[in-house]
Short mmCIF file of C-alpha atoms in Angstrom, two decimals:
data_model
loop_
_atom_site.label_atom_id
_atom_site.label_comp_id
_atom_site.label_asym_id
_atom_site.label_seq_id
_atom_site.Cartn_x
_atom_site.Cartn_y
_atom_site.Cartn_z
CA MET A 1 40.64 26.43 -53.09
CA SER A 2 41.69 24.42 -50.04
CA HIS A 3 44.96 26.38 -49.92
CA GLN A 4 43.00 29.64 -49.88
CA LEU A 5 40.76 28.35 -47.11
CA ILE A 6 43.79 27.43 -45.02
CA LEU A 7 45.27 30.89 -45.52
CA SER A 8 41.95 32.51 -44.62
CA ALA A 9 41.68 30.41 -41.48
CA GLN A 10 45.23 31.31 -40.49
CA LEU A 11 44.47 34.99 -41.04
CA LEU A 12 41.33 34.77 -38.90
CA CYS A 13 43.27 33.05 -36.13
CA PHE A 14 45.93 35.75 -36.29
CA LEU A 15 43.35 38.53 -36.10
CA PHE A 16 41.62 36.79 -33.20
CA ILE A 17 44.89 36.50 -31.27
CA VAL A 18 45.77 40.14 -31.90
CA SER A 19 42.30 41.24 -30.82
CA CYS A 20 42.48 39.20 -27.61
CA ASN A 21 45.92 40.53 -26.82
CA GLN A 22 44.64 44.07 -27.21
CA ALA A 23 41.71 43.39 -24.91
CA THR A 24 43.81 41.84 -22.15
CA PRO A 25 47.12 43.72 -21.95
CA PRO A 26 49.46 42.82 -19.08
CA ILE A 27 49.04 44.34 -15.62
CA VAL A 28 51.79 46.84 -14.76
CA VAL A 29 52.33 48.39 -11.33
CA ASP A 30 54.72 50.74 -9.57
CA GLU A 31 57.82 49.54 -7.79
CA CYS A 32 57.39 50.64 -4.18
CA GLN A 33 55.61 48.72 -1.44
CA LEU A 34 53.37 50.44 1.09
CA PRO A 35 54.30 49.91 4.74
CA GLU A 36 52.13 47.23 6.32
CA GLN A 37 49.82 49.62 8.18
CA TYR A 38 48.72 51.20 4.89
CA ARG A 39 48.38 48.07 2.79
CA VAL A 40 45.10 47.01 1.25
CA SER A 41 46.23 44.94 -1.70
CA GLU A 42 49.93 44.75 -2.53
CA ASN A 43 50.02 41.29 -4.11
CA LEU A 44 51.12 42.67 -7.48
CA ILE A 45 54.08 44.58 -6.04
CA PRO A 46 57.47 42.78 -6.28
CA LEU A 47 58.55 41.32 -2.94
CA ASP A 48 61.93 43.02 -3.19
CA ALA A 49 60.42 46.47 -3.83
CA LYS A 50 61.48 49.31 -1.57
CA ASN A 51 59.01 50.79 0.89
CA CYS A 52 57.13 53.83 -0.38
CA LEU A 53 57.97 57.23 1.04
CA ILE A 54 54.82 58.21 2.95
CA PRO A 55 53.97 61.93 2.75
CA LEU A 56 53.26 63.79 5.98
CA GLN A 57 49.57 63.54 6.78
CA ILE A 58 47.28 66.39 7.79
CA GLU A 59 45.93 66.40 11.33
CA ALA A 60 42.30 66.99 10.31
CA THR A 61 39.74 64.26 9.67
CA HIS A 62 40.89 62.21 6.71
CA LEU A 63 39.02 62.00 3.43
CA GLU A 64 37.97 58.38 2.92
CA THR A 65 37.10 56.40 -0.21
CA SER A 66 34.26 54.07 -1.13
CA ILE A 67 34.34 52.35 -4.50
CA LEU A 68 32.10 49.84 -6.25
CA LEU A 69 33.90 47.84 -8.94
CA GLN A 70 32.28 46.18 -11.93
CA ASP A 71 33.84 43.94 -14.59
CA PHE A 72 37.23 43.84 -12.85
CA SER A 73 39.11 40.56 -12.53
CA ARG A 74 40.70 39.69 -9.19
CA GLU A 75 44.08 40.91 -10.44
CA GLN A 76 42.61 44.11 -11.86
CA GLU A 77 40.78 44.74 -8.60
CA GLU A 78 44.02 44.33 -6.67
CA LYS A 79 45.66 46.90 -8.90
CA ILE A 80 42.96 49.53 -8.50
CA GLN A 81 42.82 48.96 -4.74
CA ALA A 82 46.58 49.52 -4.58
CA ALA A 83 46.09 52.77 -6.51
CA ILE A 84 43.28 53.86 -4.17
CA ALA A 85 45.43 53.19 -1.10
CA ARG A 86 48.05 55.57 -2.51
CA LEU A 87 45.40 58.08 -3.53
CA LYS A 88 44.14 58.25 0.06
CA LEU A 89 47.63 58.89 1.37
CA VAL A 90 48.36 61.77 -0.98
CA ILE A 91 45.00 63.56 -0.77
CA ASN A 92 45.29 63.53 3.02
CA SER A 93 48.83 64.85 2.94
CA LYS A 94 50.13 68.29 3.80
CA GLU A 95 51.89 68.47 0.45
CA PHE A 96 48.64 67.91 -1.46
CA LYS A 97 47.03 70.84 0.33
CA LYS A 98 50.09 72.99 -0.35
CA ARG A 99 50.12 72.20 -4.07
CA VAL A 100 46.40 72.77 -4.52
CA LEU A 101 46.58 76.13 -2.73
CA ASN A 102 49.67 77.15 -4.72
CA PHE A 103 48.40 76.01 -8.13
CA GLN A 104 48.81 78.74 -10.75
CA TYR A 105 47.43 79.64 -14.14
CA GLU A 106 48.95 82.59 -15.99
CA ASN A 107 50.80 83.72 -12.86
CA MET A 108 47.63 83.75 -10.77
CA TYR A 109 46.73 81.37 -7.94
CA VAL A 110 43.72 79.98 -9.72
CA PHE A 111 42.39 76.93 -11.59
CA VAL A 112 40.63 77.14 -14.94
CA ASP A 113 36.87 76.37 -14.86
CA ASN A 114 36.88 76.83 -11.11
CA GLN A 115 33.16 77.65 -10.64
CA GLY A 116 34.20 80.99 -9.18
CA LEU A 117 36.03 79.27 -6.32
CA SER A 118 39.46 80.13 -4.98
CA ASN A 119 42.12 77.43 -4.66
CA GLU A 120 41.42 77.19 -0.94
CA GLU A 121 37.68 76.84 -1.54
CA ILE A 122 38.34 74.10 -4.10
CA TYR A 123 40.49 72.27 -1.56
CA GLU A 124 37.73 72.54 1.05
CA LYS A 125 35.17 71.32 -1.49
CA ILE A 126 37.31 68.25 -2.08
CA ARG A 127 37.58 67.68 1.68
CA GLU A 128 33.80 67.77 2.04
CA GLY A 129 33.34 64.89 -0.41
CA VAL A 130 29.91 66.06 -1.55
CA GLU A 131 29.03 64.59 -4.94
CA VAL A 132 26.45 66.51 -6.98
CA LEU A 133 24.09 63.53 -7.21
CA ASN A 134 24.45 62.52 -3.55
CA ASN A 135 24.53 65.99 -1.99
CA GLU A 136 25.75 64.38 1.23
CA PHE A 137 28.53 65.78 3.40
CA ASP A 138 30.39 62.57 4.22
CA GLN A 139 34.06 63.42 3.61
CA GLU A 140 34.25 60.45 1.29
CA ILE A 141 35.15 59.87 -2.35
CA ASP A 142 32.30 57.71 -3.65
CA LEU A 143 32.94 55.96 -6.95
CA ASP A 144 31.17 53.36 -9.07
CA ALA A 145 33.78 52.16 -11.56
CA THR A 146 33.27 49.88 -14.55
CA LEU A 147 36.17 48.50 -16.57
CA TYR A 148 35.78 48.22 -20.34
CA TYR A 149 38.02 48.00 -23.37
CA SER A 150 38.18 50.33 -26.36
CA SER A 151 40.97 50.92 -28.85
CA ASN A 152 40.34 54.69 -28.86
CA SER A 153 42.32 57.34 -26.96
CA THR A 154 39.86 57.77 -24.07
CA VAL A 155 41.39 56.85 -20.70
CA GLY A 156 38.08 57.13 -18.86
CA TYR A 157 34.79 58.98 -18.93
CA THR A 158 31.56 59.68 -17.08
CA TYR A 159 28.25 61.50 -17.47
CA PRO A 160 26.68 64.16 -15.23
CA ASN A 161 23.55 62.07 -14.59
CA THR A 162 25.25 58.97 -13.17
CA HIS A 163 27.53 57.99 -10.31
CA ARG A 164 29.37 55.61 -12.60
CA ILE A 165 32.72 56.18 -14.25
CA TRP A 166 34.13 54.01 -17.03
CA ILE A 167 37.82 53.09 -17.13
CA ASN A 168 39.43 51.92 -20.36
CA ASN A 169 41.51 48.79 -19.83
CA LYS A 170 43.62 49.72 -22.83
CA PHE A 171 45.31 52.22 -20.51
CA PHE A 172 44.45 50.83 -17.08
CA ALA A 173 46.39 47.61 -17.62
CA THR A 174 49.68 49.31 -18.40
CA ASN A 175 49.32 52.56 -16.48
CA SER A 176 51.30 53.04 -13.29
CA LEU A 177 49.39 53.21 -10.02
CA SER A 178 50.03 56.95 -10.01
CA LYS A 179 48.24 57.35 -13.35
CA VAL A 180 45.38 55.07 -12.31
CA ALA A 181 44.87 57.13 -9.14
CA ALA A 182 45.12 60.39 -11.10
CA ASN A 183 42.41 59.20 -13.49
CA LEU A 184 40.14 58.20 -10.60
CA MET A 185 40.63 61.61 -9.01
CA HIS A 186 40.02 63.33 -12.35
CA GLU A 187 36.71 61.53 -12.88
CA TRP A 188 35.60 62.06 -9.28
CA LEU A 189 36.21 65.80 -9.60
CA HIS A 190 33.59 65.72 -12.36
CA LYS A 191 31.25 64.10 -9.81
CA ILE A 192 31.61 67.11 -7.49
CA GLY A 193 30.84 69.51 -10.29
CA PHE A 194 34.07 70.49 -12.03
CA GLY A 195 34.49 70.34 -15.79
CA HIS A 196 37.01 71.18 -18.51
CA ASP A 197 37.23 71.94 -22.21
CA LYS A 198 36.29 69.00 -24.43
CA GLN A 199 39.00 69.89 -26.92
CA ARG A 200 42.71 69.69 -26.09
CA THR A 201 43.13 73.39 -25.50
CA MET A 202 46.14 74.94 -23.79
CA ARG A 203 44.02 75.92 -20.80
CA ARG A 204 42.51 72.46 -20.23
CA ALA A 205 45.59 71.22 -18.36
CA TYR A 206 44.93 73.93 -15.76
CA SER A 207 41.33 72.90 -15.08
CA VAL A 208 40.43 71.37 -11.72
CA PRO A 209 40.18 67.74 -12.97
CA TYR A 210 43.42 67.88 -14.95
CA GLY A 211 45.35 70.10 -12.57
CA ILE A 212 44.54 68.17 -9.41
CA GLY A 213 44.79 64.85 -11.22
CA GLY A 214 48.33 65.88 -12.12
CA ILE A 215 49.10 66.76 -8.52
CA VAL A 216 47.92 63.31 -7.40
CA ARG A 217 50.04 61.62 -10.07
CA ASP A 218 53.15 63.58 -9.13
CA LEU A 219 52.78 62.98 -5.39
CA ILE A 220 52.35 59.23 -5.83
CA GLU A 221 55.37 59.11 -8.12
CA GLU A 222 57.32 60.94 -5.44
CA MET A 223 56.44 58.15 -3.01
CA THR A 224 58.59 55.77 -5.06
CA PRO A 225 62.24 55.89 -3.86
CA THR A 226 63.70 54.85 -7.23
CA LEU A 227 61.86 57.67 -9.00
CA VAL A 228 62.89 60.23 -6.40
CA GLU A 229 66.52 59.12 -6.57
CA SER A 230 66.53 59.37 -10.37
CA ARG A 231 65.48 63.02 -10.15
CA LEU A 232 68.34 64.00 -7.83
#
């Protein structure tokens, strides 16, 4: 009996360790370092990392960000702030505007589930920064983000009746900064009224949240010299 109890205790300890490891996966970040004038929190970036390639910025008033974080550790907060700093650079870039305007679905310059808006009108709607619940023209991305852990396949989610978005640490901890920023942009696009198919349909990738989230991810990846060099 005592032998069985020991084995049971060992099994429980093993399961506890596995569970804890799942709930607190390691923090992973991109390789490039933002130039000093753009830095907010770069403590997680290796000191020997190359400087990021900064995309050309538009001359108009820049879209700003305001984010409230809940249930983030200091290290997790540093990671999301680093992602937000890169998000701001790409959404205020000339290349972002170009890619949004030139986005295509079935050989047409259009997004799926576009609320009857053209690509240019969608870009301008993003620039306005008017969330459905706020209805305030402030040229600002306003987010209320809560970190949680779930073993399912959901990267993040939100509801129409709340400002809050939920970010799954199962993916957040190991995602690159480009993917973290893309997910933030995806969820915020829901906040300004854009949706997509619930099922993984072929057309869903061309919706506003997925399409523009992908543009953000690609542009941040292109800021990393090592990634750019590997594509040449």
